[in-house]
Amino acid sequence: MKRDRVVLGHGSGGKLTSELIREIFLPRFRNPILSSLSDSAVFSHKDIRFAFTTDSYVVDPIFFPGGDIGRLAIYGTVNDLAMSGAQPVFLSAGFILEEGFLISDLERIADSMAEAASECGISLIAGDTKVVPKGKGDKVFINTSGIGIVPQGVDISPTKVKPGDVIIINGGIGEHGIAVIAAREELSLSSEIESDLAPLHRLVSRMLSETKRINALRDLTRGGLGTALAEIARQAKVGMVVEEEKIPVRDEVKGACELLGFDPLYVANEGKLIAFCPEEEAEGLITAMRKDPKGRDAVIIGKVVSEHPGRVILRTRVGGERLVDLLPGEQLPRIC
């Protein structure tokens, strides 16, 4: 990474973000917990295993079909904790407000956050507010941090993924990114697409009740499915083969992606996850997932192999093969 200034792609969750983390932050802050590069950090204190995470939300527009920036901030943190198998307990929220921002919009966001936190069974116990001069921000940015408790017997990490695992997804991809970009650009699509924004911790609890042999979980946000697969393949040093025809994508999302020139593999989601587990656990796990509304479309999309470590191969519908790598730049800025 030889750039002298930050570019939008550094916030894409893809290749440039990975370079920023590995070349700027990790060398300076490296420790065993941080170096796992999981969605949340897992650590023990007095025989209790905790998960801790933090994230910032800069979505534009702040209100979009299916959600808003406040609900996104709550669910996003809950989902980052859930990807370690943790039960979310507490969170904090920091607000950066631009001078002139409407109090009525702030009240609407706060109401939405309170409702989402109550729904998730998590309490907001700390917060902070800063105001920047007009023109020095963009309405509102929110940072949330969360802490959860990891149940006994649960050990989930991208580094545990191994050849023989299958890859399961809980439903169709691309709905959040397309909903936000359509609202931002005021696009008239043939069918309104709503964000898939949803908390996933109860789905994960149901999955762990079925089997503790889940090696890794990842929620699909910035960078989409393609970047998540490529990141885990690199972290676990394994190969993956994914079948394009098995990846669920709604026709409306396909149509919008074709219209806008986007690849659905790299469009953001806010209510989707992928799970890696041994093949013999897959049938029971999928059956359990389909009993939850957020997992009813669960399906196997591929497998982990010992060949081509660190690389993900997509078998296309027409019989070809394509390399799936980290998102190289910024396909959709300000989407999360």
mmCIF file of C-alpha atoms in Angstrom, residues 37-329:
data_model
loop_
_atom_site.group_PDB
_atom_site.id
_atom_site.type_symbol
_atom_site.label_atom_id
_atom_site.label_comp_id
_atom_site.label_asym_id
_atom_site.label_seq_id
_atom_site.Cartn_x
_atom_site.Cartn_y
_atom_site.Cartn_z
ATOM 1 C CA LEU A 37 -9.286 -10.455 13.028
ATOM 2 C CA SER A 38 -12.676 -11.867 13.979
ATOM 3 C CA ASP A 39 -15.926 -9.867 14.027
ATOM 4 C CA SER A 40 -15.511 -9.575 17.793
ATOM 5 C CA ALA A 41 -12.630 -10.126 20.212
ATOM 6 C CA VAL A 42 -13.074 -13.093 22.565
ATOM 7 C CA PHE A 43 -11.277 -13.098 25.927
ATOM 8 C CA SER A 44 -11.649 -14.706 29.359
ATOM 9 C CA HIS A 45 -11.928 -13.186 32.823
ATOM 10 C CA LYS A 46 -12.534 -15.306 35.936
ATOM 11 C CA ASP A 47 -13.679 -18.303 33.893
ATOM 12 C CA ILE A 48 -16.205 -16.251 31.907
ATOM 13 C CA ARG A 49 -15.629 -15.806 28.179
ATOM 14 C CA PHE A 50 -16.593 -12.416 26.832
ATOM 15 C CA ALA A 51 -16.907 -11.073 23.293
ATOM 16 C CA PHE A 52 -16.279 -7.373 22.605
ATOM 17 C CA THR A 53 -16.758 -5.439 19.378
ATOM 18 C CA THR A 54 -17.022 -1.899 18.005
ATOM 19 C CA ASP A 55 -18.255 -0.480 14.708
ATOM 20 C CA SER A 56 -19.180 2.872 13.145
ATOM 21 C CA TYR A 57 -22.152 3.640 10.904
ATOM 22 C CA VAL A 58 -22.094 6.325 8.207
ATOM 23 C CA VAL A 59 -24.903 5.153 5.905
ATOM 24 C CA ASP A 60 -26.370 7.606 3.389
ATOM 25 C CA PRO A 61 -29.363 8.123 3.385
ATOM 26 C CA ILE A 62 -29.948 7.733 7.119
ATOM 27 C CA PHE A 63 -33.514 6.487 6.516
ATOM 28 C CA PHE A 64 -33.919 3.777 3.851
ATOM 29 C CA PRO A 65 -36.460 1.078 2.924
ATOM 30 C CA GLY A 66 -36.370 -1.503 5.715
ATOM 31 C CA GLY A 67 -34.478 0.519 8.314
ATOM 32 C CA ASP A 68 -32.459 3.518 9.437
ATOM 33 C CA ILE A 69 -28.971 4.306 10.755
ATOM 34 C CA GLY A 70 -30.001 3.806 14.396
ATOM 35 C CA ARG A 71 -31.473 0.334 13.948
ATOM 36 C CA LEU A 72 -28.498 -0.537 11.716
ATOM 37 C CA ALA A 73 -26.083 0.436 14.523
ATOM 38 C CA ILE A 74 -27.840 -1.797 17.086
ATOM 39 C CA TYR A 75 -28.280 -4.825 14.832
ATOM 40 C CA GLY A 76 -24.772 -4.486 13.388
ATOM 41 C CA THR A 77 -23.151 -4.698 16.814
ATOM 42 C CA VAL A 78 -25.447 -7.520 17.930
ATOM 43 C CA ASN A 79 -24.523 -9.466 14.796
ATOM 44 C CA ASP A 80 -20.783 -8.936 15.268
ATOM 45 C CA LEU A 81 -21.117 -10.433 18.766
ATOM 46 C CA ALA A 82 -23.288 -13.275 17.467
ATOM 47 C CA MET A 83 -20.591 -14.269 14.948
ATOM 48 C CA SER A 84 -18.507 -15.402 17.944
ATOM 49 C CA GLY A 85 -21.494 -17.295 19.322
ATOM 50 C CA ALA A 86 -21.937 -14.667 22.071
ATOM 51 C CA GLN A 87 -25.170 -13.601 23.684
ATOM 52 C CA PRO A 88 -25.215 -9.769 23.537
ATOM 53 C CA VAL A 89 -25.581 -8.059 26.924
ATOM 54 C CA PHE A 90 -24.521 -4.371 26.907
ATOM 55 C CA LEU A 91 -23.642 -1.711 24.353
ATOM 56 C CA SER A 92 -22.550 1.914 24.150
ATOM 57 C CA ALA A 93 -23.389 4.517 21.520
ATOM 58 C CA GLY A 94 -21.441 7.577 20.401
ATOM 59 C CA PHE A 95 -23.111 10.213 18.208
ATOM 60 C CA ILE A 96 -21.323 12.746 15.986
ATOM 61 C CA LEU A 97 -23.941 15.290 14.933
ATOM 62 C CA GLU A 98 -23.633 18.024 12.321
ATOM 63 C CA GLU A 99 -24.781 21.480 13.338
ATOM 64 C CA GLY A 100 -28.283 22.043 11.938
ATOM 65 C CA PHE A 101 -29.353 18.397 12.093
ATOM 66 C CA LEU A 102 -33.091 18.195 12.797
ATOM 67 C CA ILE A 103 -34.000 17.316 16.393
ATOM 68 C CA SER A 104 -37.073 15.490 15.037
ATOM 69 C CA ASP A 105 -34.801 13.184 12.990
ATOM 70 C CA LEU A 106 -32.578 12.581 16.038
ATOM 71 C CA GLU A 107 -35.669 11.652 18.079
ATOM 72 C CA ARG A 108 -36.766 9.271 15.321
ATOM 73 C CA ILE A 109 -33.341 7.590 15.299
ATOM 74 C CA ALA A 110 -33.226 7.338 19.108
ATOM 75 C CA ASP A 111 -36.718 5.790 19.172
ATOM 76 C CA SER A 112 -35.646 3.248 16.553
ATOM 77 C CA MET A 113 -32.478 2.366 18.495
ATOM 78 C CA ALA A 114 -34.424 1.922 21.740
ATOM 79 C CA GLU A 115 -36.933 -0.353 20.027
ATOM 80 C CA ALA A 116 -34.161 -2.415 18.375
ATOM 81 C CA ALA A 117 -32.221 -2.768 21.649
ATOM 82 C CA SER A 118 -35.345 -3.926 23.472
ATOM 83 C CA GLU A 119 -36.076 -6.423 20.709
ATOM 84 C CA CYS A 120 -32.539 -7.834 21.016
ATOM 85 C CA GLY A 121 -32.572 -7.939 24.838
ATOM 86 C CA ILE A 122 -29.516 -5.679 25.067
ATOM 87 C CA SER A 123 -29.124 -2.545 27.227
ATOM 88 C CA LEU A 124 -27.421 0.704 26.203
ATOM 89 C CA ILE A 125 -25.373 1.628 29.289
ATOM 90 C CA ALA A 126 -22.957 4.332 28.072
ATOM 91 C CA GLY A 127 -22.886 7.021 25.418
ATOM 92 C CA ASP A 128 -21.266 10.171 24.070
ATOM 93 C CA THR A 129 -22.341 13.098 21.900
ATOM 94 C CA LYS A 130 -20.247 15.511 19.848
ATOM 95 C CA VAL A 131 -21.401 18.252 17.465
ATOM 96 C CA VAL A 132 -19.290 19.455 14.531
ATOM 97 C CA PRO A 133 -19.817 22.729 12.593
ATOM 98 C CA LYS A 134 -22.183 22.723 9.619
ATOM 99 C CA GLY A 135 -20.393 21.384 6.561
ATOM 100 C CA LYS A 136 -17.828 19.442 8.646
ATOM 101 C CA GLY A 137 -19.926 16.251 8.884
ATOM 102 C CA ASP A 138 -22.940 14.689 7.176
ATOM 103 C CA LYS A 139 -26.040 14.777 9.410
ATOM 104 C CA VAL A 140 -25.146 11.998 11.868
ATOM 105 C CA PHE A 141 -22.530 9.286 12.370
ATOM 106 C CA ILE A 142 -22.976 6.623 15.075
ATOM 107 C CA ASN A 143 -20.387 4.404 16.755
ATOM 108 C CA THR A 144 -21.563 1.454 18.820
ATOM 109 C CA SER A 145 -19.555 -0.956 20.970
ATOM 110 C CA GLY A 146 -20.988 -4.119 22.448
ATOM 111 C CA ILE A 147 -20.126 -6.824 24.923
ATOM 112 C CA GLY A 148 -21.574 -10.328 25.128
ATOM 113 C CA ILE A 149 -21.000 -13.630 26.887
ATOM 114 C CA VAL A 150 -19.801 -16.700 25.002
ATOM 115 C CA PRO A 151 -21.478 -19.918 26.275
ATOM 116 C CA GLN A 152 -19.388 -22.856 27.477
ATOM 117 C CA GLY A 153 -18.370 -25.240 24.703
ATOM 118 C CA VAL A 154 -18.632 -22.628 21.944
ATOM 119 C CA ASP A 155 -15.382 -21.983 20.056
ATOM 120 C CA ILE A 156 -15.878 -20.199 16.739
ATOM 121 C CA SER A 157 -13.037 -18.706 14.702
ATOM 122 C CA PRO A 158 -12.194 -18.311 11.004
ATOM 123 C CA THR A 159 -8.906 -20.126 11.660
ATOM 124 C CA LYS A 160 -10.829 -23.322 12.544
ATOM 125 C CA VAL A 161 -12.219 -23.726 9.021
ATOM 126 C CA LYS A 162 -10.764 -26.842 7.396
ATOM 127 C CA PRO A 163 -11.082 -28.982 4.250
ATOM 128 C CA GLY A 164 -14.263 -31.036 4.300
ATOM 129 C CA ASP A 165 -16.368 -28.232 5.797
ATOM 130 C CA VAL A 166 -19.429 -27.112 3.881
ATOM 131 C CA ILE A 167 -20.468 -23.465 3.471
ATOM 132 C CA ILE A 168 -24.051 -22.575 4.409
ATOM 133 C CA ILE A 169 -25.833 -19.255 3.815
ATOM 134 C CA ASN A 170 -29.124 -18.254 5.450
ATOM 135 C CA GLY A 171 -30.751 -16.512 2.471
ATOM 136 C CA GLY A 172 -30.561 -14.227 -0.545
ATOM 137 C CA ILE A 173 -27.749 -11.687 -0.940
ATOM 138 C CA GLY A 174 -27.537 -8.035 -1.968
ATOM 139 C CA GLU A 175 -30.824 -6.653 -0.633
ATOM 140 C CA HIS A 176 -29.377 -4.077 1.807
ATOM 141 C CA GLY A 177 -26.945 -2.529 -0.662
ATOM 142 C CA ILE A 178 -29.497 -2.258 -3.443
ATOM 143 C CA ALA A 179 -32.163 -0.814 -1.102
ATOM 144 C CA VAL A 180 -29.764 1.900 0.121
ATOM 145 C CA ILE A 181 -28.383 2.857 -3.286
ATOM 146 C CA ALA A 182 -31.911 2.950 -4.782
ATOM 147 C CA ALA A 183 -33.052 5.310 -2.001
ATOM 148 C CA ARG A 184 -29.901 7.453 -2.305
ATOM 149 C CA GLU A 185 -30.167 7.877 -6.045
ATOM 150 C CA GLU A 186 -34.009 7.983 -5.996
ATOM 151 C CA LEU A 187 -34.107 5.121 -8.490
ATOM 152 C CA SER A 188 -37.485 3.788 -9.622
ATOM 153 C CA LEU A 189 -37.053 0.016 -9.639
ATOM 154 C CA SER A 190 -39.812 -2.285 -10.897
ATOM 155 C CA SER A 191 -40.214 -3.639 -7.364
ATOM 156 C CA GLU A 192 -39.177 -1.819 -4.196
ATOM 157 C CA ILE A 193 -36.387 -3.732 -2.506
ATOM 158 C CA GLU A 194 -36.109 -3.453 1.256
ATOM 159 C CA SER A 195 -32.951 -3.941 3.278
ATOM 160 C CA ASP A 196 -32.547 -7.379 4.877
ATOM 161 C CA LEU A 197 -31.509 -5.585 8.090
ATOM 162 C CA ALA A 198 -32.059 -8.012 10.999
ATOM 163 C CA PRO A 199 -30.492 -9.247 14.259
ATOM 164 C CA LEU A 200 -29.035 -12.740 13.913
ATOM 165 C CA HIS A 201 -28.201 -13.701 17.523
ATOM 166 C CA ARG A 202 -31.313 -15.824 18.049
ATOM 167 C CA LEU A 203 -30.702 -17.684 14.785
ATOM 168 C CA VAL A 204 -27.128 -18.374 15.921
ATOM 169 C CA SER A 205 -28.403 -19.607 19.305
ATOM 170 C CA ARG A 206 -30.712 -22.015 17.522
ATOM 171 C CA MET A 207 -27.804 -23.233 15.376
ATOM 172 C CA LEU A 208 -25.585 -23.788 18.420
ATOM 173 C CA SER A 209 -28.392 -25.688 20.146
ATOM 174 C CA GLU A 210 -28.327 -28.095 17.200
ATOM 175 C CA THR A 211 -24.523 -28.495 17.135
ATOM 176 C CA LYS A 212 -21.460 -26.896 18.693
ATOM 177 C CA ARG A 213 -19.397 -28.100 15.718
ATOM 178 C CA ILE A 214 -19.688 -24.783 13.881
ATOM 179 C CA ASN A 215 -16.146 -23.790 12.954
ATOM 180 C CA ALA A 216 -16.766 -20.238 11.749
ATOM 181 C CA LEU A 217 -19.503 -17.669 11.247
ATOM 182 C CA ARG A 218 -19.332 -14.382 9.346
ATOM 183 C CA ASP A 219 -22.082 -11.804 8.788
ATOM 184 C CA LEU A 220 -22.068 -10.409 5.267
ATOM 185 C CA THR A 221 -21.814 -6.620 5.435
ATOM 186 C CA ARG A 222 -19.374 -4.389 3.521
ATOM 187 C CA GLY A 223 -17.753 -6.282 0.679
ATOM 188 C CA GLY A 224 -20.577 -8.823 0.587
ATOM 189 C CA LEU A 225 -20.340 -12.588 0.243
ATOM 190 C CA GLY A 226 -17.337 -12.518 -2.084
ATOM 191 C CA THR A 227 -15.088 -10.586 0.280
ATOM 192 C CA ALA A 228 -16.169 -12.663 3.319
ATOM 193 C CA LEU A 229 -15.283 -15.908 1.570
ATOM 194 C CA ALA A 230 -11.934 -14.571 0.351
ATOM 195 C CA GLU A 231 -11.013 -13.251 3.831
ATOM 196 C CA ILE A 232 -11.769 -16.555 5.559
ATOM 197 C CA ALA A 233 -9.946 -18.576 2.888
ATOM 198 C CA ARG A 234 -6.835 -16.457 3.554
ATOM 199 C CA GLN A 235 -7.137 -16.578 7.342
ATOM 200 C CA ALA A 236 -7.680 -20.366 7.427
ATOM 201 C CA LYS A 237 -5.224 -21.021 4.558
ATOM 202 C CA VAL A 238 -7.735 -23.267 2.787
ATOM 203 C CA GLY A 239 -9.302 -23.366 -0.657
ATOM 204 C CA MET A 240 -13.015 -23.031 -1.360
ATOM 205 C CA VAL A 241 -15.277 -23.999 -4.252
ATOM 206 C CA VAL A 242 -18.630 -22.199 -4.485
ATOM 207 C CA GLU A 243 -21.484 -22.987 -6.895
ATOM 208 C CA GLU A 244 -22.994 -19.829 -8.441
ATOM 209 C CA GLU A 245 -26.334 -21.506 -9.161
ATOM 210 C CA LYS A 246 -26.747 -22.362 -5.463
ATOM 211 C CA ILE A 247 -26.226 -18.796 -4.202
ATOM 212 C CA PRO A 248 -29.692 -17.322 -3.560
ATOM 213 C CA VAL A 249 -30.273 -13.932 -5.213
ATOM 214 C CA ARG A 250 -33.762 -12.475 -5.681
ATOM 215 C CA ASP A 251 -34.677 -11.671 -9.286
ATOM 216 C CA GLU A 252 -35.277 -8.023 -8.312
ATOM 217 C CA VAL A 253 -31.736 -7.786 -6.911
ATOM 218 C CA LYS A 254 -30.271 -9.454 -10.013
ATOM 219 C CA GLY A 255 -32.134 -6.998 -12.224
ATOM 220 C CA ALA A 256 -31.000 -3.976 -10.207
ATOM 221 C CA CYS A 257 -27.383 -5.188 -10.214
ATOM 222 C CA GLU A 258 -27.464 -5.629 -13.989
ATOM 223 C CA LEU A 259 -28.950 -2.138 -14.363
ATOM 224 C CA LEU A 260 -26.352 -0.543 -12.083
ATOM 225 C CA GLY A 261 -23.374 -2.641 -13.164
ATOM 226 C CA PHE A 262 -22.831 -4.242 -9.733
ATOM 227 C CA ASP A 263 -21.755 -7.780 -8.914
ATOM 228 C CA PRO A 264 -24.214 -9.229 -6.328
ATOM 229 C CA LEU A 265 -21.320 -11.127 -4.723
ATOM 230 C CA TYR A 266 -19.908 -7.821 -3.463
ATOM 231 C CA VAL A 267 -23.118 -5.968 -2.535
ATOM 232 C CA ALA A 268 -23.613 -5.370 1.227
ATOM 233 C CA ASN A 269 -26.054 -7.305 3.395
ATOM 234 C CA GLU A 270 -27.197 -6.677 6.984
ATOM 235 C CA GLY A 271 -29.143 -9.837 7.830
ATOM 236 C CA LYS A 272 -27.147 -12.615 6.220
ATOM 237 C CA LEU A 273 -24.436 -14.951 7.485
ATOM 238 C CA ILE A 274 -22.330 -17.823 6.268
ATOM 239 C CA ALA A 275 -21.492 -20.807 8.462
ATOM 240 C CA PHE A 276 -18.738 -23.406 8.095
ATOM 241 C CA CYS A 277 -19.300 -26.860 9.604
ATOM 242 C CA PRO A 278 -18.328 -30.497 8.954
ATOM 243 C CA GLU A 279 -20.457 -32.039 6.185
ATOM 244 C CA GLU A 280 -22.025 -34.579 8.559
ATOM 245 C CA GLU A 281 -23.499 -31.711 10.614
ATOM 246 C CA ALA A 282 -24.971 -29.828 7.656
ATOM 247 C CA GLU A 283 -28.368 -31.519 7.301
ATOM 248 C CA GLY A 284 -29.275 -31.074 10.968
ATOM 249 C CA LEU A 285 -27.957 -27.518 11.018
ATOM 250 C CA ILE A 286 -29.943 -26.472 7.949
ATOM 251 C CA THR A 287 -33.098 -28.063 9.339
ATOM 252 C CA ALA A 288 -32.630 -26.085 12.569
ATOM 253 C CA MET A 289 -31.941 -22.842 10.670
ATOM 254 C CA ARG A 290 -35.077 -23.198 8.548
ATOM 255 C CA LYS A 291 -37.208 -23.199 11.717
ATOM 256 C CA ASP A 292 -36.161 -19.565 12.274
ATOM 257 C CA PRO A 293 -37.649 -16.817 10.042
ATOM 258 C CA LYS A 294 -34.152 -15.436 9.457
ATOM 259 C CA GLY A 295 -32.831 -18.823 8.348
ATOM 260 C CA ARG A 296 -35.736 -20.234 6.386
ATOM 261 C CA ASP A 297 -33.857 -20.077 3.061
ATOM 262 C CA ALA A 298 -30.685 -21.719 4.404
ATOM 263 C CA VAL A 299 -28.785 -23.705 1.805
ATOM 264 C CA ILE A 300 -25.312 -25.120 1.119
ATOM 265 C CA ILE A 301 -23.452 -23.012 -1.455
ATOM 266 C CA GLY A 302 -20.039 -24.665 -1.504
ATOM 267 C CA LYS A 303 -17.314 -26.531 0.293
ATOM 268 C CA VAL A 304 -13.834 -26.108 1.712
ATOM 269 C CA VAL A 305 -11.044 -27.978 -0.088
ATOM 270 C CA SER A 306 -7.347 -28.636 0.432
ATOM 271 C CA GLU A 307 -6.448 -27.489 -3.095
ATOM 272 C CA HIS A 308 -5.465 -23.877 -3.967
ATOM 273 C CA PRO A 309 -5.108 -22.650 -0.313
ATOM 274 C CA GLY A 310 -6.156 -19.030 0.199
ATOM 275 C CA ARG A 311 -8.217 -18.914 -2.986
ATOM 276 C CA VAL A 312 -11.959 -19.116 -3.656
ATOM 277 C CA ILE A 313 -13.185 -20.550 -6.964
ATOM 278 C CA LEU A 314 -16.714 -19.815 -8.211
ATOM 279 C CA ARG A 315 -18.180 -22.393 -10.581
ATOM 280 C CA THR A 316 -20.420 -20.344 -12.845
ATOM 281 C CA ARG A 317 -23.835 -21.266 -14.227
ATOM 282 C CA VAL A 318 -22.362 -21.737 -17.705
ATOM 283 C CA GLY A 319 -19.757 -24.237 -16.540
ATOM 284 C CA GLY A 320 -16.765 -21.932 -16.193
ATOM 285 C CA GLU A 321 -14.648 -21.023 -13.205
ATOM 286 C CA ARG A 322 -13.847 -17.605 -11.753
ATOM 287 C CA LEU A 323 -11.580 -16.444 -8.942
ATOM 288 C CA VAL A 324 -13.409 -14.675 -6.089
ATOM 289 C CA ASP A 325 -11.048 -12.202 -4.413
ATOM 290 C CA LEU A 326 -11.359 -9.329 -1.959
ATOM 291 C CA LEU A 327 -13.312 -6.369 -3.305
ATOM 292 C CA PRO A 328 -10.529 -4.319 -4.941
ATOM 293 C CA GLY A 329 -12.050 -0.855 -4.439
#
